[in-house]
């Protein structure tokens, strides 16, 4: 029987943050499953990267592969229907009067975590791991630590079982996220994240930079690029 808190469900989108979270969970827990959501994203590239990343991860890390169980893909196309945002429609990324970029899908993480909890409950997984981050986030209120903690209480009460929401990236910046990946899986994992994860809002995989693929100028590419440059600078003796 699994010990309490030894089993985890990782929100895995195919991006850098969730790929790092997946490695973090595989290092820490004895059984790990993954969940992904399709909701009418403008590009399915991130979701394609998902499969590629996992299959290469399995080959490179046989110990982790043994712990890695089922993947659960959920169709949340309803979310795309109810949200008019730059991620789901062909609109330029810009700041709105609310102070949030229009890439924000209102309540997205609340919904993702709640759906993840229903899967975790059925699969007897005690921990949900997500890549939410307050440090260099784009102001998404559902990435905040307080939001996640409040949701943990609501979910645990609502399901009448204790579910722990873990967010290993909450208080670190992108440079530290790269460093975390290196600590967990060395150069091999860094290479995998550079080559087979996707973060660019524009879905551009035509240009390969030292930090991975992307347009190099959207807000997501900016964060990834600056983080990698700071990480690489810290590596030099
Ligand atoms: Zn980009």
PDB file of C-alpha atoms and ligand atoms in Angstrom:
ATOM      1  CA  UNK A   1       0.000   0.000   0.000  1.00  0.00           C
ATOM      2  CA  UNK A   2       1.221   3.496  -0.764  1.00  0.00           C
ATOM      3  CA  UNK A   3       2.249   5.624   2.198  1.00  0.00           C
ATOM      4  CA  UNK A   4       0.435   8.891   2.691  1.00  0.00           C
ATOM      5  CA  UNK A   5       1.958  11.564   0.458  1.00  0.00           C
ATOM      6  CA  UNK A   6       4.010   9.073  -1.554  1.00  0.00           C
ATOM      7  CA  UNK A   7       1.824   9.311  -4.631  1.00  0.00           C
ATOM      8  CA  UNK A   8       1.405  12.335  -6.845  1.00  0.00           C
ATOM      9  CA  UNK A   9      -0.488  13.675  -9.846  1.00  0.00           C
ATOM     10  CA  UNK A  10       1.496  16.268 -11.820  1.00  0.00           C
ATOM     11  CA  UNK A  11      -0.137  18.978 -13.923  1.00  0.00           C
ATOM     12  CA  UNK A  12       1.983  18.546 -17.026  1.00  0.00           C
ATOM     13  CA  UNK A  13       1.432  20.840 -20.002  1.00  0.00           C
ATOM     14  CA  UNK A  14       4.631  20.254 -21.955  1.00  0.00           C
ATOM     15  CA  UNK A  15       6.196  23.560 -20.901  1.00  0.00           C
ATOM     16  CA  UNK A  16       9.443  24.157 -19.043  1.00  0.00           C
ATOM     17  CA  UNK A  17       7.869  24.692 -15.613  1.00  0.00           C
ATOM     18  CA  UNK A  18       5.639  21.654 -15.588  1.00  0.00           C
ATOM     19  CA  UNK A  19       8.445  19.465 -17.030  1.00  0.00           C
ATOM     20  CA  UNK A  20      10.648  20.544 -14.116  1.00  0.00           C
ATOM     21  CA  UNK A  21       7.789  19.786 -11.726  1.00  0.00           C
ATOM     22  CA  UNK A  22       7.442  16.326 -13.245  1.00  0.00           C
ATOM     23  CA  UNK A  23      11.139  15.580 -12.633  1.00  0.00           C
ATOM     24  CA  UNK A  24      10.807  17.003  -9.097  1.00  0.00           C
ATOM     25  CA  UNK A  25       7.886  14.678  -8.374  1.00  0.00           C
ATOM     26  CA  UNK A  26       9.610  11.625  -9.863  1.00  0.00           C
ATOM     27  CA  UNK A  27      12.584  12.312  -7.610  1.00  0.00           C
ATOM     28  CA  UNK A  28      10.388  12.617  -4.519  1.00  0.00           C
ATOM     29  CA  UNK A  29       7.415  10.273  -4.817  1.00  0.00           C
ATOM     30  CA  UNK A  30       7.095   6.527  -5.342  1.00  0.00           C
ATOM     31  CA  UNK A  31       4.250   6.678  -7.854  1.00  0.00           C
ATOM     32  CA  UNK A  32       3.557   9.550 -10.223  1.00  0.00           C
ATOM     33  CA  UNK A  33       0.835  10.088 -12.802  1.00  0.00           C
ATOM     34  CA  UNK A  34       0.349  13.060 -15.110  1.00  0.00           C
ATOM     35  CA  UNK A  35      -2.625  15.109 -16.224  1.00  0.00           C
ATOM     36  CA  UNK A  36      -2.941  17.487 -19.164  1.00  0.00           C
ATOM     37  CA  UNK A  37      -5.737  19.666 -20.463  1.00  0.00           C
ATOM     38  CA  UNK A  38      -6.691  20.608 -23.959  1.00  0.00           C
ATOM     39  CA  UNK A  39      -8.951  23.643 -24.072  1.00  0.00           C
ATOM     40  CA  UNK A  40      -8.749  25.064 -27.540  1.00  0.00           C
ATOM     41  CA  UNK A  41      -5.244  26.474 -27.199  1.00  0.00           C
ATOM     42  CA  UNK A  42      -4.154  28.457 -30.202  1.00  0.00           C
ATOM     43  CA  UNK A  43      -1.388  25.922 -30.713  1.00  0.00           C
ATOM     44  CA  UNK A  44      -1.274  22.274 -29.923  1.00  0.00           C
ATOM     45  CA  UNK A  45       2.522  22.397 -30.047  1.00  0.00           C
ATOM     46  CA  UNK A  46       2.869  22.318 -26.267  1.00  0.00           C
ATOM     47  CA  UNK A  47       0.719  19.217 -26.155  1.00  0.00           C
ATOM     48  CA  UNK A  48       2.784  17.538 -28.869  1.00  0.00           C
ATOM     49  CA  UNK A  49       5.963  18.324 -26.916  1.00  0.00           C
ATOM     50  CA  UNK A  50       4.389  16.589 -23.934  1.00  0.00           C
ATOM     51  CA  UNK A  51       4.481  13.135 -25.473  1.00  0.00           C
ATOM     52  CA  UNK A  52       7.931  13.584 -26.937  1.00  0.00           C
ATOM     53  CA  UNK A  53       9.326  14.819 -23.614  1.00  0.00           C
ATOM     54  CA  UNK A  54       7.874  11.904 -21.642  1.00  0.00           C
ATOM     55  CA  UNK A  55       9.095   9.247 -24.052  1.00  0.00           C
ATOM     56  CA  UNK A  56      12.636  10.666 -23.998  1.00  0.00           C
ATOM     57  CA  UNK A  57      12.502  11.092 -20.214  1.00  0.00           C
ATOM     58  CA  UNK A  58      11.597   7.417 -19.867  1.00  0.00           C
ATOM     59  CA  UNK A  59      14.579   6.372 -22.014  1.00  0.00           C
ATOM     60  CA  UNK A  60      17.083   8.626 -20.235  1.00  0.00           C
ATOM     61  CA  UNK A  61      15.893   7.961 -16.674  1.00  0.00           C
ATOM     62  CA  UNK A  62      14.864   4.283 -16.281  1.00  0.00           C
ATOM     63  CA  UNK A  63      14.487   4.673 -12.492  1.00  0.00           C
ATOM     64  CA  UNK A  64      11.949   7.464 -12.990  1.00  0.00           C
ATOM     65  CA  UNK A  65      10.259   5.532 -15.792  1.00  0.00           C
ATOM     66  CA  UNK A  66       9.379   2.726 -13.352  1.00  0.00           C
ATOM     67  CA  UNK A  67       7.580   5.198 -11.085  1.00  0.00           C
ATOM     68  CA  UNK A  68       5.749   7.000 -13.889  1.00  0.00           C
ATOM     69  CA  UNK A  69       2.241   5.686 -14.433  1.00  0.00           C
ATOM     70  CA  UNK A  70      -0.751   6.748 -16.482  1.00  0.00           C
ATOM     71  CA  UNK A  71      -1.234  10.032 -18.276  1.00  0.00           C
ATOM     72  CA  UNK A  72      -4.694  11.579 -18.151  1.00  0.00           C
ATOM     73  CA  UNK A  73      -5.611  13.978 -20.956  1.00  0.00           C
ATOM     74  CA  UNK A  74      -8.798  15.899 -20.304  1.00  0.00           C
ATOM     75  CA  UNK A  75     -10.786  17.776 -22.898  1.00  0.00           C
ATOM     76  CA  UNK A  76     -11.702  21.155 -21.416  1.00  0.00           C
ATOM     77  CA  UNK A  77     -12.746  22.770 -24.675  1.00  0.00           C
ATOM     78  CA  UNK A  78     -15.537  24.415 -22.686  1.00  0.00           C
ATOM     79  CA  UNK A  79     -12.856  26.648 -21.148  1.00  0.00           C
ATOM     80  CA  UNK A  80     -11.901  27.899 -24.594  1.00  0.00           C
ATOM     81  CA  UNK A  81     -15.541  28.647 -25.342  1.00  0.00           C
ATOM     82  CA  UNK A  82     -16.102  30.739 -22.232  1.00  0.00           C
ATOM     83  CA  UNK A  83     -12.815  32.672 -22.343  1.00  0.00           C
ATOM     84  CA  UNK A  84     -12.004  35.356 -24.862  1.00  0.00           C
ATOM     85  CA  UNK A  85      -8.266  35.530 -24.513  1.00  0.00           C
ATOM     86  CA  UNK A  86      -5.122  35.670 -26.580  1.00  0.00           C
ATOM     87  CA  UNK A  87      -4.319  32.021 -25.880  1.00  0.00           C
ATOM     88  CA  UNK A  88      -7.451  30.703 -27.488  1.00  0.00           C
ATOM     89  CA  UNK A  89      -8.058  33.271 -30.198  1.00  0.00           C
ATOM     90  CA  UNK A  90      -5.936  35.044 -32.731  1.00  0.00           C
ATOM     91  CA  UNK A  91      -5.378  38.245 -30.806  1.00  0.00           C
ATOM     92  CA  UNK A  92      -2.204  40.139 -30.029  1.00  0.00           C
ATOM     93  CA  UNK A  93      -0.854  39.736 -26.508  1.00  0.00           C
ATOM     94  CA  UNK A  94      -1.441  42.998 -24.678  1.00  0.00           C
ATOM     95  CA  UNK A  95      -2.121  44.398 -21.227  1.00  0.00           C
ATOM     96  CA  UNK A  96      -5.746  44.939 -20.313  1.00  0.00           C
ATOM     97  CA  UNK A  97      -7.202  47.680 -18.129  1.00  0.00           C
ATOM     98  CA  UNK A  98      -7.334  45.135 -15.273  1.00  0.00           C
ATOM     99  CA  UNK A  99      -3.528  45.116 -15.296  1.00  0.00           C
ATOM    100  CA  UNK A 100      -3.457  41.495 -16.486  1.00  0.00           C
ATOM    101  CA  UNK A 101      -2.180  40.422 -19.897  1.00  0.00           C
ATOM    102  CA  UNK A 102      -4.960  39.132 -22.143  1.00  0.00           C
ATOM    103  CA  UNK A 103      -3.233  35.729 -22.100  1.00  0.00           C
ATOM    104  CA  UNK A 104      -5.041  35.220 -18.805  1.00  0.00           C
ATOM    105  CA  UNK A 105      -7.871  32.696 -18.890  1.00  0.00           C
ATOM    106  CA  UNK A 106      -9.919  33.682 -15.844  1.00  0.00           C
ATOM    107  CA  UNK A 107      -9.849  31.014 -13.178  1.00  0.00           C
ATOM    108  CA  UNK A 108      -7.893  28.571 -15.322  1.00  0.00           C
ATOM    109  CA  UNK A 109      -5.747  27.179 -12.532  1.00  0.00           C
ATOM    110  CA  UNK A 110      -8.717  26.885 -10.201  1.00  0.00           C
ATOM    111  CA  UNK A 111     -10.424  24.712 -12.775  1.00  0.00           C
ATOM    112  CA  UNK A 112      -7.294  22.692 -13.611  1.00  0.00           C
ATOM    113  CA  UNK A 113      -6.586  21.930  -9.963  1.00  0.00           C
ATOM    114  CA  UNK A 114     -10.195  21.021  -9.255  1.00  0.00           C
ATOM    115  CA  UNK A 115     -10.337  18.642 -12.213  1.00  0.00           C
ATOM    116  CA  UNK A 116      -6.963  17.236 -11.170  1.00  0.00           C
ATOM    117  CA  UNK A 117      -8.370  16.641  -7.693  1.00  0.00           C
ATOM    118  CA  UNK A 118     -11.250  14.586  -9.059  1.00  0.00           C
ATOM    119  CA  UNK A 119      -8.754  12.420 -10.950  1.00  0.00           C
ATOM    120  CA  UNK A 120      -6.416  12.211  -7.931  1.00  0.00           C
ATOM    121  CA  UNK A 121      -9.314  11.094  -5.748  1.00  0.00           C
ATOM    122  CA  UNK A 122     -10.259   8.259  -8.081  1.00  0.00           C
ATOM    123  CA  UNK A 123      -6.644   7.198  -8.619  1.00  0.00           C
ATOM    124  CA  UNK A 124      -5.821   7.387  -4.891  1.00  0.00           C
ATOM    125  CA  UNK A 125      -3.094   9.976  -5.469  1.00  0.00           C
ATOM    126  CA  UNK A 126      -2.488  12.119  -2.399  1.00  0.00           C
ATOM    127  CA  UNK A 127      -0.513  15.050  -3.774  1.00  0.00           C
ATOM    128  CA  UNK A 128      -1.160  17.321  -6.762  1.00  0.00           C
ATOM    129  CA  UNK A 129       1.917  19.071  -8.137  1.00  0.00           C
ATOM    130  CA  UNK A 130       1.622  22.270 -10.167  1.00  0.00           C
ATOM    131  CA  UNK A 131       4.109  24.773 -11.596  1.00  0.00           C
ATOM    132  CA  UNK A 132       2.375  27.897 -10.276  1.00  0.00           C
ATOM    133  CA  UNK A 133       4.850  30.611  -9.368  1.00  0.00           C
ATOM    134  CA  UNK A 134       4.457  33.930  -7.614  1.00  0.00           C
ATOM    135  CA  UNK A 135       7.974  35.209  -8.273  1.00  0.00           C
ATOM    136  CA  UNK A 136       7.966  36.139 -11.939  1.00  0.00           C
ATOM    137  CA  UNK A 137       4.368  35.336 -12.736  1.00  0.00           C
ATOM    138  CA  UNK A 138       2.405  37.580 -15.044  1.00  0.00           C
ATOM    139  CA  UNK A 139       0.045  38.716 -12.311  1.00  0.00           C
ATOM    140  CA  UNK A 140      -2.322  35.762 -12.635  1.00  0.00           C
ATOM    141  CA  UNK A 141      -4.207  35.815  -9.324  1.00  0.00           C
ATOM    142  CA  UNK A 142      -4.805  32.060  -9.416  1.00  0.00           C
ATOM    143  CA  UNK A 143      -1.019  31.450  -9.335  1.00  0.00           C
ATOM    144  CA  UNK A 144      -0.723  33.066  -5.928  1.00  0.00           C
ATOM    145  CA  UNK A 145       0.301  30.974  -2.955  1.00  0.00           C
ATOM    146  CA  UNK A 146      -2.740  32.125  -0.966  1.00  0.00           C
ATOM    147  CA  UNK A 147      -5.063  31.058  -3.790  1.00  0.00           C
ATOM    148  CA  UNK A 148      -3.471  27.602  -3.907  1.00  0.00           C
ATOM    149  CA  UNK A 149      -3.591  27.202  -0.124  1.00  0.00           C
ATOM    150  CA  UNK A 150      -7.256  28.254  -0.022  1.00  0.00           C
ATOM    151  CA  UNK A 151      -8.049  25.813  -2.824  1.00  0.00           C
ATOM    152  CA  UNK A 152      -6.253  23.009  -0.995  1.00  0.00           C
ATOM    153  CA  UNK A 153      -8.562  23.543   1.965  1.00  0.00           C
ATOM    154  CA  UNK A 154     -11.662  23.728  -0.257  1.00  0.00           C
ATOM    155  CA  UNK A 155     -10.716  20.587  -2.190  1.00  0.00           C
ATOM    156  CA  UNK A 156      -9.836  18.592   0.912  1.00  0.00           C
ATOM    157  CA  UNK A 157     -13.140  19.559   2.555  1.00  0.00           C
ATOM    158  CA  UNK A 158     -15.160  19.084  -0.609  1.00  0.00           C
ATOM    159  CA  UNK A 159     -13.768  15.602  -1.241  1.00  0.00           C
ATOM    160  CA  UNK A 160     -13.617  14.739   2.456  1.00  0.00           C
ATOM    161  CA  UNK A 161     -10.070  13.488   1.996  1.00  0.00           C
ATOM    162  CA  UNK A 162      -6.731  15.193   2.456  1.00  0.00           C
ATOM    163  CA  UNK A 163      -5.221  16.307  -0.842  1.00  0.00           C
ATOM    164  CA  UNK A 164      -2.009  18.323  -0.691  1.00  0.00           C
ATOM    165  CA  UNK A 165      -1.241  20.874  -3.424  1.00  0.00           C
ATOM    166  CA  UNK A 166       2.524  21.163  -3.920  1.00  0.00           C
ATOM    167  CA  UNK A 167       4.011  24.051  -5.923  1.00  0.00           C
ATOM    168  CA  UNK A 168       7.808  23.590  -5.963  1.00  0.00           C
ATOM    169  CA  UNK A 169       8.369  26.659  -8.155  1.00  0.00           C
ATOM    170  CA  UNK A 170       6.239  29.067  -6.088  1.00  0.00           C
ATOM    171  CA  UNK A 171       9.073  31.154  -4.649  1.00  0.00           C
ATOM    172  CA  UNK A 172      11.858  30.722  -7.183  1.00  0.00           C
ATOM    173  CA  UNK A 173      12.639  32.588 -10.387  1.00  0.00           C
ATOM    174  CA  UNK A 174      13.251  31.118 -13.835  1.00  0.00           C
ATOM    175  CA  UNK A 175      17.022  30.938 -13.325  1.00  0.00           C
ATOM    176  CA  UNK A 176      16.438  28.856 -10.208  1.00  0.00           C
ATOM    177  CA  UNK A 177      13.993  26.668 -12.144  1.00  0.00           C
ATOM    178  CA  UNK A 178      16.776  25.832 -14.618  1.00  0.00           C
ATOM    179  CA  UNK A 179      19.100  25.150 -11.665  1.00  0.00           C
ATOM    180  CA  UNK A 180      16.487  22.869 -10.088  1.00  0.00           C
ATOM    181  CA  UNK A 181      16.292  20.849 -13.301  1.00  0.00           C
ATOM    182  CA  UNK A 182      20.058  20.512 -13.382  1.00  0.00           C
ATOM    183  CA  UNK A 183      20.161  19.370  -9.752  1.00  0.00           C
ATOM    184  CA  UNK A 184      17.487  16.773 -10.441  1.00  0.00           C
ATOM    185  CA  UNK A 185      18.691  15.312 -13.711  1.00  0.00           C
ATOM    186  CA  UNK A 186      21.980  16.948 -14.670  1.00  0.00           C
ATOM    187  CA  UNK A 187      22.922  17.953 -18.179  1.00  0.00           C
ATOM    188  CA  UNK A 188      20.697  15.236 -19.664  1.00  0.00           C
ATOM    189  CA  UNK A 189      17.547  16.735 -18.173  1.00  0.00           C
ATOM    190  CA  UNK A 190      18.605  20.275 -19.094  1.00  0.00           C
ATOM    191  CA  UNK A 191      19.070  19.186 -22.703  1.00  0.00           C
ATOM    192  CA  UNK A 192      15.678  17.485 -22.707  1.00  0.00           C
ATOM    193  CA  UNK A 193      13.948  20.588 -21.352  1.00  0.00           C
ATOM    194  CA  UNK A 194      15.678  22.813 -23.898  1.00  0.00           C
ATOM    195  CA  UNK A 195      14.878  20.533 -26.813  1.00  0.00           C
ATOM    196  CA  UNK A 196      11.474  19.070 -25.974  1.00  0.00           C
ATOM    197  CA  UNK A 197       9.489  21.533 -23.913  1.00  0.00           C
ATOM    198  CA  UNK A 198       7.625  24.514 -25.271  1.00  0.00           C
ATOM    199  CA  UNK A 199       6.756  27.837 -23.661  1.00  0.00           C
ATOM    200  CA  UNK A 200       6.396  30.405 -26.484  1.00  0.00           C
ATOM    201  CA  UNK A 201       2.954  32.025 -26.636  1.00  0.00           C
ATOM    202  CA  UNK A 202       3.185  32.273 -30.420  1.00  0.00           C
ATOM    203  CA  UNK A 203       3.895  28.568 -30.870  1.00  0.00           C
ATOM    204  CA  UNK A 204       7.075  29.275 -32.811  1.00  0.00           C
ATOM    205  CA  UNK A 205       9.420  26.278 -33.105  1.00  0.00           C
ATOM    206  CA  UNK A 206      11.304  27.487 -36.170  1.00  0.00           C
ATOM    207  CA  UNK A 207      14.083  29.172 -34.181  1.00  0.00           C
ATOM    208  CA  UNK A 208      16.357  27.243 -31.807  1.00  0.00           C
ATOM    209  CA  UNK A 209      18.072  29.313 -29.125  1.00  0.00           C
ATOM    210  CA  UNK A 210      20.390  28.083 -26.392  1.00  0.00           C
ATOM    211  CA  UNK A 211      17.361  28.079 -24.045  1.00  0.00           C
ATOM    212  CA  UNK A 212      15.113  26.199 -26.478  1.00  0.00           C
ATOM    213  CA  UNK A 213      12.645  26.967 -29.267  1.00  0.00           C
ATOM    214  CA  UNK A 214      10.523  30.097 -29.505  1.00  0.00           C
ATOM    215  CA  UNK A 215       9.925  33.438 -31.197  1.00  0.00           C
ATOM    216  CA  UNK A 216      12.357  35.055 -28.744  1.00  0.00           C
ATOM    217  CA  UNK A 217      10.225  38.124 -28.130  1.00  0.00           C
ATOM    218  CA  UNK A 218       6.869  37.216 -26.541  1.00  0.00           C
ATOM    219  CA  UNK A 219       6.550  37.531 -22.728  1.00  0.00           C
ATOM    220  CA  UNK A 220       6.958  33.758 -22.223  1.00  0.00           C
ATOM    221  CA  UNK A 221      10.111  33.620 -24.376  1.00  0.00           C
ATOM    222  CA  UNK A 222      11.475  36.674 -22.543  1.00  0.00           C
ATOM    223  CA  UNK A 223      11.101  35.037 -19.147  1.00  0.00           C
ATOM    224  CA  UNK A 224      12.601  31.756 -20.339  1.00  0.00           C
ATOM    225  CA  UNK A 225      15.497  33.495 -22.094  1.00  0.00           C
ATOM    226  CA  UNK A 226      16.403  35.863 -19.233  1.00  0.00           C
ATOM    227  CA  UNK A 227      16.127  33.011 -16.750  1.00  0.00           C
ATOM    228  CA  UNK A 228      18.428  30.830 -18.776  1.00  0.00           C
ATOM    229  CA  UNK A 229      20.961  33.622 -19.250  1.00  0.00           C
ATOM    230  CA  UNK A 230      21.037  34.296 -15.499  1.00  0.00           C
ATOM    231  CA  UNK A 231      21.338  30.574 -14.796  1.00  0.00           C
ATOM    232  CA  UNK A 232      24.181  30.194 -17.333  1.00  0.00           C
ATOM    233  CA  UNK A 233      25.968  33.226 -15.858  1.00  0.00           C
ATOM    234  CA  UNK A 234      25.772  31.614 -12.421  1.00  0.00           C
ATOM    235  CA  UNK A 235      27.343  28.429 -13.843  1.00  0.00           C
ATOM    236  CA  UNK A 236      30.508  30.145 -14.956  1.00  0.00           C
ATOM    237  CA  UNK A 237      33.439  29.928 -12.485  1.00  0.00           C
TER     238      UNK A 237
HETATM  239 ZN1  LIG B   1       7.711  33.406 -27.972  1.00  0.00          ZN
END
